Amino acid sequence: MLTLTNRLLTKGDTQTPSVTTGQTQPATTGPSSPKGSSAELYTSSGRINGQSTSSNSSTESYSPSDGVTESTQSRRCSTLPPTLCEASKEITEKFIFTFLAVICTDPTTEIFIGTKFSDVWASGNISFPLIDIPDITFSLNPGSGKTFDVPLTAVPSESEFKQKVNTSVVITSDEEVVVYGHQRCHGSGNHRATAFRVRRIEDLGTEYWVITHQSKGTSQVGVVATRNNTNICINGVFIHTKMTLHKYETFYFGGSYDLTGTYIVADKPIFVIAGNSADKSPYPNTDYIDSFNKCLPPVKDWGKQFTLVPFPPESQPFTAKILSSHDNCTLEYVNGAGSHDSVSLSKGEVNVLNSSTVLNISSSERVLVAQFSKGRSGNSRYGNPSMLLTPPYSDAGRNEFIFPVFRLSEDNGDETSYITIWLPPASKTLLDNKTVSWNEIGEGTDGYKILQTTLSSHGFHTIHSSNNITAVVCGVGHYKYYTYSLY
């Protein structure tokens, strides 16, 4: 059964008094000032340096080169070790981003970097251009990845809301890499974890809408400029401001309210991340909290076809939000029992629904879809919430992924990871270069099958398919939970 609710989130909404900030002035010093010098753009205050599953179906074996849609044979140095490659490989900026606050007494923040392709070496640096933190260098063998600790000074604090912060992270490399962020808390009562894939500079845009959830804790958003003199306008129920940011500058804002529906537009590409530092599960019978942060896609990368599935391991009910950036947007829903519903949305309007089964969504316009896990029970696990930006599977653009499984550091060691894939018809897939058994948990439109299996250990995994796929990874602990999508 579906329950549907529409909300139009605009500046004039009178649900709660709005919070308005004044005009933020451009920095008076250029971003080329040396980090750690007295000529920094701005300074942060109050920071201290820290620091096999049973199945119903399976796929046939195949070679990863079968049906590959993107040729890798011409990539430079693809089959030679770094010492034999040409000495002048160009190292360029691939990612500019920021983390958000994680609220606990003993937090860990990590970056996973992996090669984008399984037949190339990659090397580069992690740098913090506006903070006096030494660069971190990395060198990756073909088809591998590594995890790096991030100092606490590179993570914002909620005390810095509605101002610029020195928390941008820049990753440069000589080949294409993938980057994921992870944050978790340690110690009794600090049951929080989140993970997200970082979007490349070339995948950023100029128009965003915020989507998140708030029933407790603090909603938060970070906006990072990738070029000098970037003019940005932020317009929502709780904030309305304009500013100019220079390259690497981050504007950080949030509060104890839902920032879903906040509109952010810029004249140059920007990075936007949104989440909640310690939200309560949307399920009313569960009081457990968890954090979640996600890199938001620009409007140009939203989708029209989605299949939402309950979160593993117990397939608990979920809440979803669907946000439209266009007027006259028609949504069609079909749930696992064959029940049909439809709704029309205006620009900036959000449709909130609840479901306990697989849910297919078709839209006449591109929409942004987020799922929020409800309370979990069974197997002695508790009900921490999590946020997933559901990938539009019909827009899948890749057939090969290297991705991490992060350690949750649960006190009782109760940790399991899952991968769910949206597999096109007549496709074959390999997980860690092996044929594995998959559970079929649902079907999408156009013959897509939704398959799921567990992932062993921590570290990283690879998946290859004969056709482009999307996938979701979930890390499930006794108390902690994180999820992110592969796209």
CSV table of C-alpha atoms in Angstrom, one decimal:
chain,number,residue,atom,x,y,z
A,1,MET,CA,0.0,0.0,0.0
A,2,LEU,CA,1.2,3.5,-0.9
A,3,THR,CA,0.6,6.6,1.1
A,4,LEU,CA,1.2,9.8,-0.8
A,5,THR,CA,1.7,13.3,0.4
A,6,ASN,CA,2.6,16.4,-1.6
A,7,ARG,CA,4.4,19.5,-0.2
A,8,LEU,CA,5.3,22.6,-2.1
A,9,LEU,CA,8.4,24.1,-0.6
A,10,THR,CA,8.8,27.7,-1.5
A,11,LYS,CA,10.2,30.8,0.1
A,12,GLY,CA,6.8,31.9,1.2
A,13,ASP,CA,6.0,28.7,3.2
A,14,THR,CA,4.8,29.6,6.6
A,15,GLN,CA,5.4,26.3,8.4
A,16,THR,CA,8.2,27.8,10.5
A,17,PRO,CA,9.8,31.3,10.7
A,18,SER,CA,12.4,31.6,8.0
A,19,VAL,CA,16.1,32.3,8.7
A,20,THR,CA,17.5,35.0,6.4
A,21,THR,CA,21.2,35.8,6.1
A,22,GLY,CA,22.6,39.0,4.8
A,23,GLN,CA,24.6,39.5,1.6
A,24,THR,CA,27.9,37.6,1.9
A,25,GLN,CA,30.7,39.7,0.6
A,26,PRO,CA,33.4,38.4,-1.7
A,27,ALA,CA,36.8,37.6,-0.1
A,28,THR,CA,39.3,40.4,-0.3
A,29,THR,CA,42.2,38.2,-0.8
A,30,GLY,CA,42.6,35.8,-3.8
A,31,PRO,CA,42.7,32.1,-3.4
A,32,SER,CA,46.3,31.9,-4.4
A,33,SER,CA,47.5,32.9,-0.9
A,34,PRO,CA,49.7,30.2,0.6
A,35,LYS,CA,47.7,27.9,3.0
A,36,GLY,CA,48.7,28.6,6.6
A,37,SER,CA,49.8,32.2,5.9
A,38,SER,CA,48.4,35.3,7.4
A,39,ALA,CA,46.9,36.1,3.9
A,40,GLU,CA,44.5,33.2,3.9
A,41,LEU,CA,41.0,34.0,2.5
A,42,TYR,CA,39.5,33.4,5.9
A,43,THR,CA,40.3,31.4,9.0
A,44,SER,CA,38.4,28.7,10.8
A,45,SER,CA,37.7,29.2,14.5
A,46,GLY,CA,37.6,26.8,17.4
A,47,ARG,CA,39.3,23.9,15.5
A,48,ILE,CA,41.8,21.4,17.1
A,49,ASN,CA,43.9,19.1,15.0
A,50,GLY,CA,42.7,15.6,15.2
A,51,GLN,CA,42.5,13.4,13.4
A,52,SER,CA,28.0,-16.0,0.1
A,53,THR,CA,24.4,-15.6,0.1
A,54,SER,CA,21.7,-18.2,-0.9
A,55,SER,CA,20.0,-17.3,-4.1
A,56,ASN,CA,17.2,-17.8,-6.5
A,57,SER,CA,19.1,-16.9,-9.6
A,58,SER,CA,22.6,-16.6,-11.0
A,59,THR,CA,24.4,-15.2,-14.0
A,60,GLU,CA,26.7,-17.0,-16.4
A,61,SER,CA,30.4,-16.5,-16.5
A,62,TYR,CA,32.0,-14.1,-19.1
A,63,SER,CA,35.2,-12.2,-19.7
A,64,PRO,CA,35.0,-8.5,-18.6
A,65,SER,CA,36.0,-7.7,-22.2
A,66,ASP,CA,32.8,-9.2,-23.6
A,67,GLY,CA,30.4,-6.5,-24.7
A,68,VAL,CA,32.3,-3.7,-23.0
A,69,THR,CA,30.9,-0.5,-24.2
A,70,GLU,CA,33.9,1.7,-23.5
A,71,SER,CA,37.2,0.9,-25.1
A,72,THR,CA,40.1,0.9,-22.7
A,73,GLN,CA,42.8,-0.2,-25.1
A,74,SER,CA,44.0,3.3,-26.1
A,75,ARG,CA,44.4,4.6,-22.6
A,76,ARG,CA,48.0,5.7,-22.0
A,77,CYS,CA,50.2,3.4,-19.9
A,78,SER,CA,47.4,1.0,-19.4
A,79,THR,CA,49.6,-2.1,-19.5
A,80,LEU,CA,53.0,-0.7,-18.3
A,81,PRO,CA,54.1,-0.1,-14.7
A,82,PRO,CA,54.5,3.6,-13.8
A,83,THR,CA,58.3,3.5,-14.2
A,84,LEU,CA,57.9,2.7,-17.9
A,85,CYS,CA,55.2,5.3,-18.6
A,86,GLU,CA,56.2,8.6,-20.1
A,87,ALA,CA,57.6,10.9,-17.5
A,88,SER,CA,55.4,13.8,-18.3
A,89,LYS,CA,51.9,12.5,-17.4
A,90,GLU,CA,49.7,15.4,-16.5
A,91,ILE,CA,48.3,15.6,-13.0
A,92,THR,CA,45.0,17.6,-13.0
A,93,GLU,CA,42.3,18.4,-10.5
A,94,LYS,CA,39.6,15.8,-10.6
A,95,PHE,CA,37.5,16.5,-7.5
A,96,ILE,CA,36.8,19.6,-5.3
A,97,PHE,CA,34.4,18.9,-2.4
A,98,THR,CA,33.8,19.2,1.3
A,99,PHE,CA,32.6,17.0,4.2
A,100,LEU,CA,29.8,17.9,6.6
A,101,ALA,CA,29.8,17.8,10.3
A,102,VAL,CA,29.5,14.5,12.2
A,103,ILE,CA,28.4,15.0,15.8
A,104,CYS,CA,30.1,12.7,18.3
A,105,THR,CA,33.0,12.6,20.7
A,106,ASP,CA,35.3,10.3,18.7
A,107,PRO,CA,34.7,10.7,14.9
A,108,THR,CA,36.6,9.2,12.0
A,109,THR,CA,36.6,10.7,8.5
A,110,GLU,CA,38.0,8.8,5.6
A,111,ILE,CA,38.5,9.1,1.8
A,112,PHE,CA,38.6,6.0,-0.4
A,113,ILE,CA,40.3,6.5,-3.8
A,114,GLY,CA,40.3,3.7,-6.5
A,115,THR,CA,41.2,3.4,-10.1
A,116,LYS,CA,38.3,4.1,-12.4
A,117,PHE,CA,39.4,1.3,-14.8
A,118,SER,CA,40.8,-2.1,-14.0
A,119,ASP,CA,43.8,-1.8,-16.3
A,120,VAL,CA,45.5,1.5,-15.3
A,121,TRP,CA,47.9,2.8,-12.7
A,122,ALA,CA,47.0,6.1,-11.0
A,123,SER,CA,48.8,8.5,-8.8
A,124,GLY,CA,48.1,11.9,-7.3
A,125,ASN,CA,47.5,14.0,-4.2
A,126,ILE,CA,44.8,14.8,-1.7
A,127,SER,CA,45.2,18.4,-0.6
A,128,PHE,CA,43.5,20.9,1.6
A,129,PRO,CA,44.1,24.3,-0.2
A,130,LEU,CA,42.8,26.6,2.5
A,131,ILE,CA,44.1,24.7,5.6
A,132,ASP,CA,47.6,24.2,6.8
A,133,ILE,CA,47.5,20.4,6.3
A,134,PRO,CA,50.2,18.5,4.4
A,135,ASP,CA,49.3,17.0,1.1
A,136,ILE,CA,48.6,13.2,1.1
A,137,THR,CA,50.1,11.4,-1.9
A,138,PHE,CA,48.7,8.2,-3.4
A,139,SER,CA,49.8,5.6,-5.9
A,140,LEU,CA,47.4,2.8,-7.1
A,141,ASN,CA,47.9,-0.4,-8.9
A,142,PRO,CA,45.5,-1.3,-11.7
A,143,GLY,CA,42.1,-2.2,-10.3
A,144,SER,CA,42.9,-1.2,-6.7
A,145,GLY,CA,41.9,1.3,-4.1
A,146,LYS,CA,43.2,2.7,-0.8
A,147,THR,CA,41.6,4.5,2.2
A,148,PHE,CA,43.1,7.6,3.8
A,149,ASP,CA,42.3,9.3,7.1
A,150,VAL,CA,41.2,13.0,7.0
A,151,PRO,CA,42.2,15.4,9.9
A,152,LEU,CA,39.4,16.8,11.9
A,153,THR,CA,40.4,20.3,10.9
A,154,ALA,CA,39.1,19.5,7.4
A,155,VAL,CA,35.6,18.9,8.8
A,156,PRO,CA,33.2,21.7,9.6
A,157,SER,CA,31.5,22.3,12.9
A,158,GLU,CA,27.8,23.1,13.3
A,159,SER,CA,28.9,26.3,15.2
A,160,GLU,CA,30.1,27.6,11.8
A,161,PHE,CA,26.6,27.7,10.1
A,162,LYS,CA,25.9,30.5,7.7
A,163,GLN,CA,29.5,31.4,7.0
A,164,LYS,CA,32.4,30.4,4.9
A,165,VAL,CA,34.6,27.6,6.2
A,166,ASN,CA,38.1,26.3,5.3
A,167,THR,CA,37.0,22.7,4.6
A,168,SER,CA,37.5,22.1,0.9
A,169,VAL,CA,39.3,19.0,-0.3
A,170,VAL,CA,41.0,18.7,-3.7
A,171,ILE,CA,42.1,15.5,-5.3
A,172,THR,CA,44.4,15.6,-8.3
A,173,SER,CA,45.5,12.6,-10.3
A,174,ASP,CA,47.2,11.6,-13.6
A,175,GLU,CA,44.4,9.1,-14.5
A,176,GLU,CA,40.7,8.8,-13.8
A,177,VAL,CA,39.9,7.7,-10.2
A,178,VAL,CA,36.8,7.2,-8.1
A,179,VAL,CA,36.4,8.8,-4.7
A,180,TYR,CA,34.1,8.0,-1.8
A,181,GLY,CA,33.8,9.7,1.6
A,182,HIS,CA,33.0,8.0,4.9
A,183,GLN,CA,32.4,9.2,8.4
A,184,ARG,CA,31.6,7.2,11.5
A,185,CYS,CA,31.5,7.6,15.3
A,186,HIS,CA,33.0,5.4,18.0
A,187,GLY,CA,32.1,4.7,21.6
A,188,SER,CA,28.9,3.9,23.4
A,189,GLY,CA,25.9,5.8,22.2
A,190,ASN,CA,27.7,7.3,19.2
A,191,HIS,CA,26.0,5.0,16.7
A,192,ARG,CA,26.4,7.0,13.5
A,193,ALA,CA,27.9,6.3,10.0
A,194,THR,CA,27.5,7.7,6.5
A,195,ALA,CA,29.1,7.2,3.1
A,196,PHE,CA,28.8,8.9,-0.3
A,197,ARG,CA,30.4,8.9,-3.7
A,198,VAL,CA,32.0,12.2,-4.6
A,199,ARG,CA,31.1,13.7,-7.9
A,200,ARG,CA,33.9,14.6,-10.3
A,201,ILE,CA,34.4,18.3,-11.3
A,202,GLU,CA,33.2,17.5,-14.8
A,203,ASP,CA,29.9,16.0,-13.4
A,204,LEU,CA,29.1,19.2,-11.4
A,205,GLY,CA,26.5,21.8,-12.6
A,206,THR,CA,25.1,25.2,-11.8
A,207,GLU,CA,21.5,24.3,-10.7
A,208,TYR,CA,20.6,22.2,-7.6
A,209,TRP,CA,17.7,21.5,-5.3
A,210,VAL,CA,18.3,20.2,-1.8
A,211,ILE,CA,16.7,17.0,-0.7
A,212,THR,CA,17.2,15.6,2.9
A,213,HIS,CA,15.2,14.6,6.0
A,214,GLN,CA,14.9,16.0,9.4
A,215,SER,CA,12.9,14.6,12.3
A,216,LYS,CA,15.7,15.2,14.8
A,217,GLY,CA,19.3,16.4,14.6
A,218,THR,CA,20.5,19.1,12.2
A,219,SER,CA,20.0,19.4,8.5
A,220,GLN,CA,23.2,20.7,6.8
A,221,VAL,CA,24.4,21.8,3.3
A,222,GLY,CA,27.8,22.6,2.0
A,223,VAL,CA,28.4,24.6,-1.3
A,224,VAL,CA,31.9,24.7,-2.8
A,225,ALA,CA,33.1,26.9,-5.6
A,226,THR,CA,35.3,25.4,-8.3
A,227,ARG,CA,36.2,28.7,-10.0
A,228,ASN,CA,36.9,32.2,-8.9
A,229,ASN,CA,34.2,34.9,-8.7
A,230,THR,CA,31.3,32.4,-8.6
A,231,ASN,CA,28.0,34.1,-7.9
A,232,ILE,CA,25.5,31.9,-6.0
A,233,CYS,CA,21.9,32.4,-5.0
A,234,ILE,CA,20.3,30.2,-2.3
A,235,ASN,CA,16.5,30.4,-1.9
A,236,GLY,CA,14.4,28.3,0.4
A,237,VAL,CA,11.9,28.4,3.3
A,238,PHE,CA,14.6,28.9,5.9
A,239,ILE,CA,17.4,30.7,4.0
A,240,HIS,CA,17.6,33.3,1.3
A,241,THR,CA,21.0,34.7,0.5
A,242,LYS,CA,23.3,35.7,-2.4
A,243,MET,CA,27.1,35.6,-2.3
A,244,THR,CA,30.3,35.4,-4.3
A,245,LEU,CA,32.7,32.6,-3.6
A,246,HIS,CA,36.2,32.2,-4.9
A,247,LYS,CA,37.7,28.8,-5.9
A,248,TYR,CA,37.8,26.3,-3.0
A,249,GLU,CA,35.6,28.5,-0.7
A,250,THR,CA,32.8,26.6,1.0
A,251,PHE,CA,29.5,28.1,2.3
A,252,TYR,CA,28.1,26.0,5.1
A,253,PHE,CA,24.5,26.3,6.4
A,254,GLY,CA,21.8,24.3,8.2
A,255,GLY,CA,19.6,24.1,11.2
A,256,SER,CA,16.9,22.1,13.1
A,257,TYR,CA,14.5,22.0,10.1
A,258,ASP,CA,14.1,20.2,6.8
A,259,LEU,CA,16.0,22.0,4.1
A,260,THR,CA,14.3,19.9,1.3
A,261,GLY,CA,13.2,22.2,-1.5
A,262,THR,CA,16.0,24.8,-1.1
A,263,TYR,CA,17.0,26.0,-4.5
A,264,ILE,CA,20.7,26.7,-5.3
A,265,VAL,CA,21.8,28.3,-8.6
A,266,ALA,CA,25.2,29.6,-9.6
A,267,ASP,CA,26.9,31.1,-12.7
A,268,LYS,CA,29.8,28.6,-12.6
A,269,PRO,CA,29.8,24.9,-11.6
A,270,ILE,CA,29.6,24.2,-7.9
A,271,PHE,CA,29.7,21.2,-5.6
A,272,VAL,CA,26.8,20.6,-3.3
A,273,ILE,CA,26.4,18.1,-0.4
A,274,ALA,CA,23.4,17.8,1.9
A,275,GLY,CA,22.4,15.6,4.9
A,276,ASN,CA,21.7,15.4,8.6
A,277,SER,CA,24.2,15.1,11.4
A,278,ALA,CA,22.0,12.9,13.7
A,279,ASP,CA,18.6,12.2,12.4
A,280,LYS,CA,15.9,10.1,14.0
A,281,SER,CA,14.3,7.3,12.0
A,282,PRO,CA,11.1,8.4,10.2
A,283,TYR,CA,9.5,5.3,11.7
A,284,PRO,CA,7.6,6.6,14.8
A,285,ASN,CA,8.3,3.5,16.9
A,286,THR,CA,12.0,3.9,16.6
A,287,ASP,CA,14.1,6.5,18.5
A,288,TYR,CA,17.5,5.5,17.1
A,289,ILE,CA,19.5,8.2,15.3
A,290,ASP,CA,22.2,8.1,12.6
A,291,SER,CA,23.9,10.5,10.2
A,292,PHE,CA,23.7,10.7,6.4
A,293,ASN,CA,25.4,13.0,3.9
A,294,LYS,CA,25.1,12.8,0.1
A,295,CYS,CA,26.6,14.6,-2.9
A,296,LEU,CA,23.6,16.1,-4.7
A,297,PRO,CA,23.4,15.8,-8.5
A,298,PRO,CA,22.7,18.9,-10.6
A,299,VAL,CA,19.3,19.1,-12.2
A,300,LYS,CA,20.8,18.1,-15.6
A,301,ASP,CA,21.6,14.6,-14.2
A,302,TRP,CA,18.2,13.8,-12.7
A,303,GLY,CA,16.2,10.9,-14.1
A,304,LYS,CA,12.8,9.6,-15.1
A,305,GLN,CA,12.8,5.9,-14.4
A,306,PHE,CA,13.4,4.5,-10.9
A,307,THR,CA,12.8,1.3,-9.0
A,308,LEU,CA,12.9,1.6,-5.3
A,309,VAL,CA,13.6,-1.5,-3.1
A,310,PRO,CA,13.4,-2.0,0.7
A,311,PHE,CA,16.6,-1.7,2.5
A,312,PRO,CA,18.5,-4.9,3.4
A,313,PRO,CA,18.7,-7.0,5.4
A,314,GLU,CA,15.1,-7.3,6.6
A,315,SER,CA,13.3,-5.4,3.8
A,316,GLN,CA,11.8,-2.9,6.1
A,317,PRO,CA,9.4,-0.2,4.9
A,318,PHE,CA,10.9,3.1,3.7
A,319,THR,CA,9.9,6.7,3.2
A,320,ALA,CA,10.7,8.3,-0.2
A,321,LYS,CA,10.8,11.9,-1.4
A,322,ILE,CA,10.4,12.8,-5.0
A,323,LEU,CA,11.2,16.4,-6.0
A,324,SER,CA,10.3,18.0,-9.3
A,325,SER,CA,12.2,20.9,-10.9
A,326,HIS,CA,9.5,21.5,-13.6
A,327,ASP,CA,5.8,22.4,-13.6
A,328,ASN,CA,3.3,19.9,-14.9
A,329,CYS,CA,5.4,16.9,-13.8
A,330,THR,CA,3.3,13.6,-13.8
A,331,LEU,CA,4.5,10.8,-11.6
A,332,GLU,CA,3.2,7.2,-12.1
A,333,TYR,CA,3.7,4.6,-9.3
A,334,VAL,CA,3.4,0.8,-9.5
A,335,ASN,CA,4.1,-1.2,-6.3
A,336,GLY,CA,4.9,-4.8,-5.9
A,337,ALA,CA,1.3,-5.8,-5.5
A,338,GLY,CA,0.4,-4.1,-8.9
A,339,SER,CA,-1.3,-1.1,-7.3
A,340,HIS,CA,-1.2,2.0,-9.5
A,341,ASP,CA,-1.2,5.6,-8.3
A,342,SER,CA,-0.3,8.9,-10.0
A,343,VAL,CA,0.3,12.5,-8.9
A,344,SER,CA,1.1,15.8,-10.6
A,345,LEU,CA,3.8,18.0,-9.2
A,346,SER,CA,4.8,21.7,-9.7
A,347,LYS,CA,8.3,23.1,-9.7
A,348,GLY,CA,9.8,22.8,-6.3
A,349,GLU,CA,7.0,20.4,-5.1
A,350,VAL,CA,7.9,17.3,-3.1
A,351,ASN,CA,5.9,14.1,-3.1
A,352,VAL,CA,6.4,12.1,0.1
A,353,LEU,CA,5.4,8.4,0.1
A,354,ASN,CA,5.7,5.3,2.2
A,355,SER,CA,6.0,1.8,0.9
A,356,SER,CA,7.0,-1.7,2.1
A,357,THR,CA,7.4,-3.3,-1.4
A,358,VAL,CA,9.4,-2.7,-4.6
A,359,LEU,CA,8.1,0.5,-6.2
A,360,ASN,CA,8.5,1.5,-9.8
A,361,ILE,CA,8.4,5.2,-10.6
A,362,SER,CA,8.0,6.8,-14.0
A,363,SER,CA,8.1,10.6,-14.5
A,364,SER,CA,7.2,12.9,-17.4
A,365,GLU,CA,10.0,15.2,-16.3
A,366,ARG,CA,13.4,14.6,-14.6
A,367,VAL,CA,13.0,14.2,-10.8
A,368,LEU,CA,15.3,13.7,-7.8
A,369,VAL,CA,14.5,10.7,-5.7
A,370,ALA,CA,15.7,10.0,-2.1
A,371,GLN,CA,14.9,7.0,0.1
A,372,PHE,CA,15.0,7.0,3.8
A,373,SER,CA,15.2,3.7,5.8
A,374,LYS,CA,12.7,3.2,8.6
A,375,GLY,CA,13.2,1.3,11.8
A,376,ARG,CA,14.8,-2.1,11.3
A,377,SER,CA,14.1,-5.1,13.5
A,378,GLY,CA,15.1,-8.7,13.5
A,379,ASN,CA,18.5,-10.5,13.9
A,380,SER,CA,19.0,-8.3,17.1
A,381,ARG,CA,19.6,-5.3,14.9
A,382,TYR,CA,18.2,-1.8,15.7
A,383,GLY,CA,16.6,0.8,13.6
A,384,ASN,CA,19.0,3.5,12.5
A,385,PRO,CA,18.0,5.7,9.6
A,386,SER,CA,19.9,6.1,6.3
A,387,MET,CA,19.5,8.1,3.2
A,388,LEU,CA,20.0,6.9,-0.4
A,389,LEU,CA,19.8,9.0,-3.6
A,390,THR,CA,18.1,6.4,-5.7
A,391,PRO,CA,19.9,6.1,-9.1
A,392,PRO,CA,17.8,6.3,-12.3
A,393,TYR,CA,18.7,2.9,-13.6
A,394,SER,CA,17.7,3.6,-17.2
A,395,ASP,CA,20.4,6.3,-17.4
A,396,ALA,CA,23.2,4.0,-16.4
A,397,GLY,CA,26.5,5.0,-18.0
A,398,ARG,CA,29.1,2.5,-16.9
A,399,ASN,CA,29.7,-1.2,-16.8
A,400,GLU,CA,32.7,-1.4,-14.5
A,401,PHE,CA,33.1,-0.2,-10.9
A,402,ILE,CA,35.7,-0.3,-8.2
A,403,PHE,CA,34.0,0.5,-4.8
A,404,PRO,CA,34.7,0.3,-1.1
A,405,VAL,CA,33.2,-1.4,1.9
A,406,PHE,CA,33.9,0.7,5.0
A,407,ARG,CA,34.4,-0.6,8.5
A,408,LEU,CA,31.7,0.4,10.9
A,409,SER,CA,33.7,-0.5,14.0
A,410,GLU,CA,30.7,-2.0,15.8
A,411,ASP,CA,31.5,-3.0,19.4
A,412,ASN,CA,30.1,-6.5,18.8
A,413,GLY,CA,31.5,-6.9,15.3
A,414,ASP,CA,28.0,-7.4,13.8
A,415,GLU,CA,28.7,-6.0,10.3
A,416,THR,CA,27.3,-7.2,6.9
A,417,SER,CA,27.5,-5.5,3.5
A,418,TYR,CA,25.2,-5.9,0.5
A,419,ILE,CA,25.2,-4.9,-3.1
A,420,THR,CA,22.0,-4.5,-5.1
A,421,ILE,CA,22.2,-4.1,-8.9
A,422,TRP,CA,19.7,-3.1,-11.6
A,423,LEU,CA,20.7,-5.6,-14.4
A,424,PRO,CA,19.4,-5.0,-18.1
A,425,PRO,CA,18.0,-8.0,-20.0
A,426,ALA,CA,20.5,-10.6,-21.4
A,427,SER,CA,23.3,-9.2,-19.3
A,428,LYS,CA,26.1,-11.0,-17.6
A,429,THR,CA,28.1,-9.8,-14.6
A,430,LEU,CA,31.1,-10.7,-12.5
A,431,LEU,CA,31.8,-9.7,-8.9
A,432,ASP,CA,35.4,-9.6,-8.0
A,433,ASN,CA,36.1,-11.4,-11.3
A,434,LYS,CA,33.9,-14.4,-10.2
A,435,THR,CA,30.5,-15.7,-11.0
A,436,VAL,CA,28.4,-15.4,-7.9
A,437,SER,CA,24.9,-16.3,-6.8
A,438,TRP,CA,22.4,-13.5,-6.6
A,439,ASN,CA,19.0,-13.2,-5.0
A,440,GLU,CA,16.4,-11.8,-7.3
A,441,ILE,CA,14.4,-9.3,-5.2
A,442,GLY,CA,12.3,-7.5,-7.8
A,443,GLU,CA,11.9,-6.3,-11.4
A,444,GLY,CA,12.0,-2.9,-13.0
A,445,THR,CA,10.4,-1.9,-16.2
A,446,ASP,CA,11.8,-2.9,-19.6
A,447,GLY,CA,12.9,-6.3,-18.4
A,448,TYR,CA,15.4,-5.1,-15.8
A,449,LYS,CA,16.1,-7.5,-12.9
A,450,ILE,CA,17.0,-6.3,-9.4
A,451,LEU,CA,19.6,-8.7,-7.9
A,452,GLN,CA,21.2,-8.6,-4.5
A,453,THR,CA,24.1,-10.5,-2.7
A,454,THR,CA,26.4,-10.0,0.3
A,455,LEU,CA,29.9,-8.7,0.1
A,456,SER,CA,32.8,-10.2,2.1
A,457,SER,CA,35.2,-8.4,4.4
A,458,HIS,CA,36.3,-4.8,4.2
A,459,GLY,CA,38.4,-3.0,1.7
A,460,PHE,CA,37.3,-2.8,-1.9
A,461,HIS,CA,35.5,-4.8,-4.6
A,462,THR,CA,35.0,-4.8,-8.3
A,463,ILE,CA,32.0,-5.5,-10.5
A,464,HIS,CA,31.9,-5.9,-14.3
A,465,SER,CA,28.9,-6.3,-16.5
A,466,SER,CA,28.4,-6.9,-20.2
A,467,ASN,CA,26.0,-3.9,-20.2
A,468,ASN,CA,25.8,-0.6,-18.2
A,469,ILE,CA,24.4,-1.0,-14.8
A,470,THR,CA,23.5,1.0,-11.6
A,471,ALA,CA,24.0,-0.4,-8.2
A,472,VAL,CA,23.6,0.4,-4.5
A,473,VAL,CA,25.9,-0.6,-1.6
A,474,CYS,CA,24.7,-0.9,2.0
A,475,GLY,CA,26.8,-1.4,5.1
A,476,VAL,CA,24.7,-2.8,7.9
A,477,GLY,CA,25.8,-3.0,11.6
A,478,HIS,CA,24.1,-3.7,14.8
A,479,TYR,CA,23.4,0.0,15.3
A,480,LYS,CA,25.1,1.8,12.3
A,481,TYR,CA,24.0,1.9,8.7
A,482,TYR,CA,25.3,3.5,5.5
A,483,THR,CA,24.3,3.3,1.9
A,484,TYR,CA,25.5,4.9,-1.4
A,485,SER,CA,24.9,4.4,-5.1
A,486,LEU,CA,27.2,3.5,-8.0
A,487,TYR,CA,26.5,5.4,-11.2
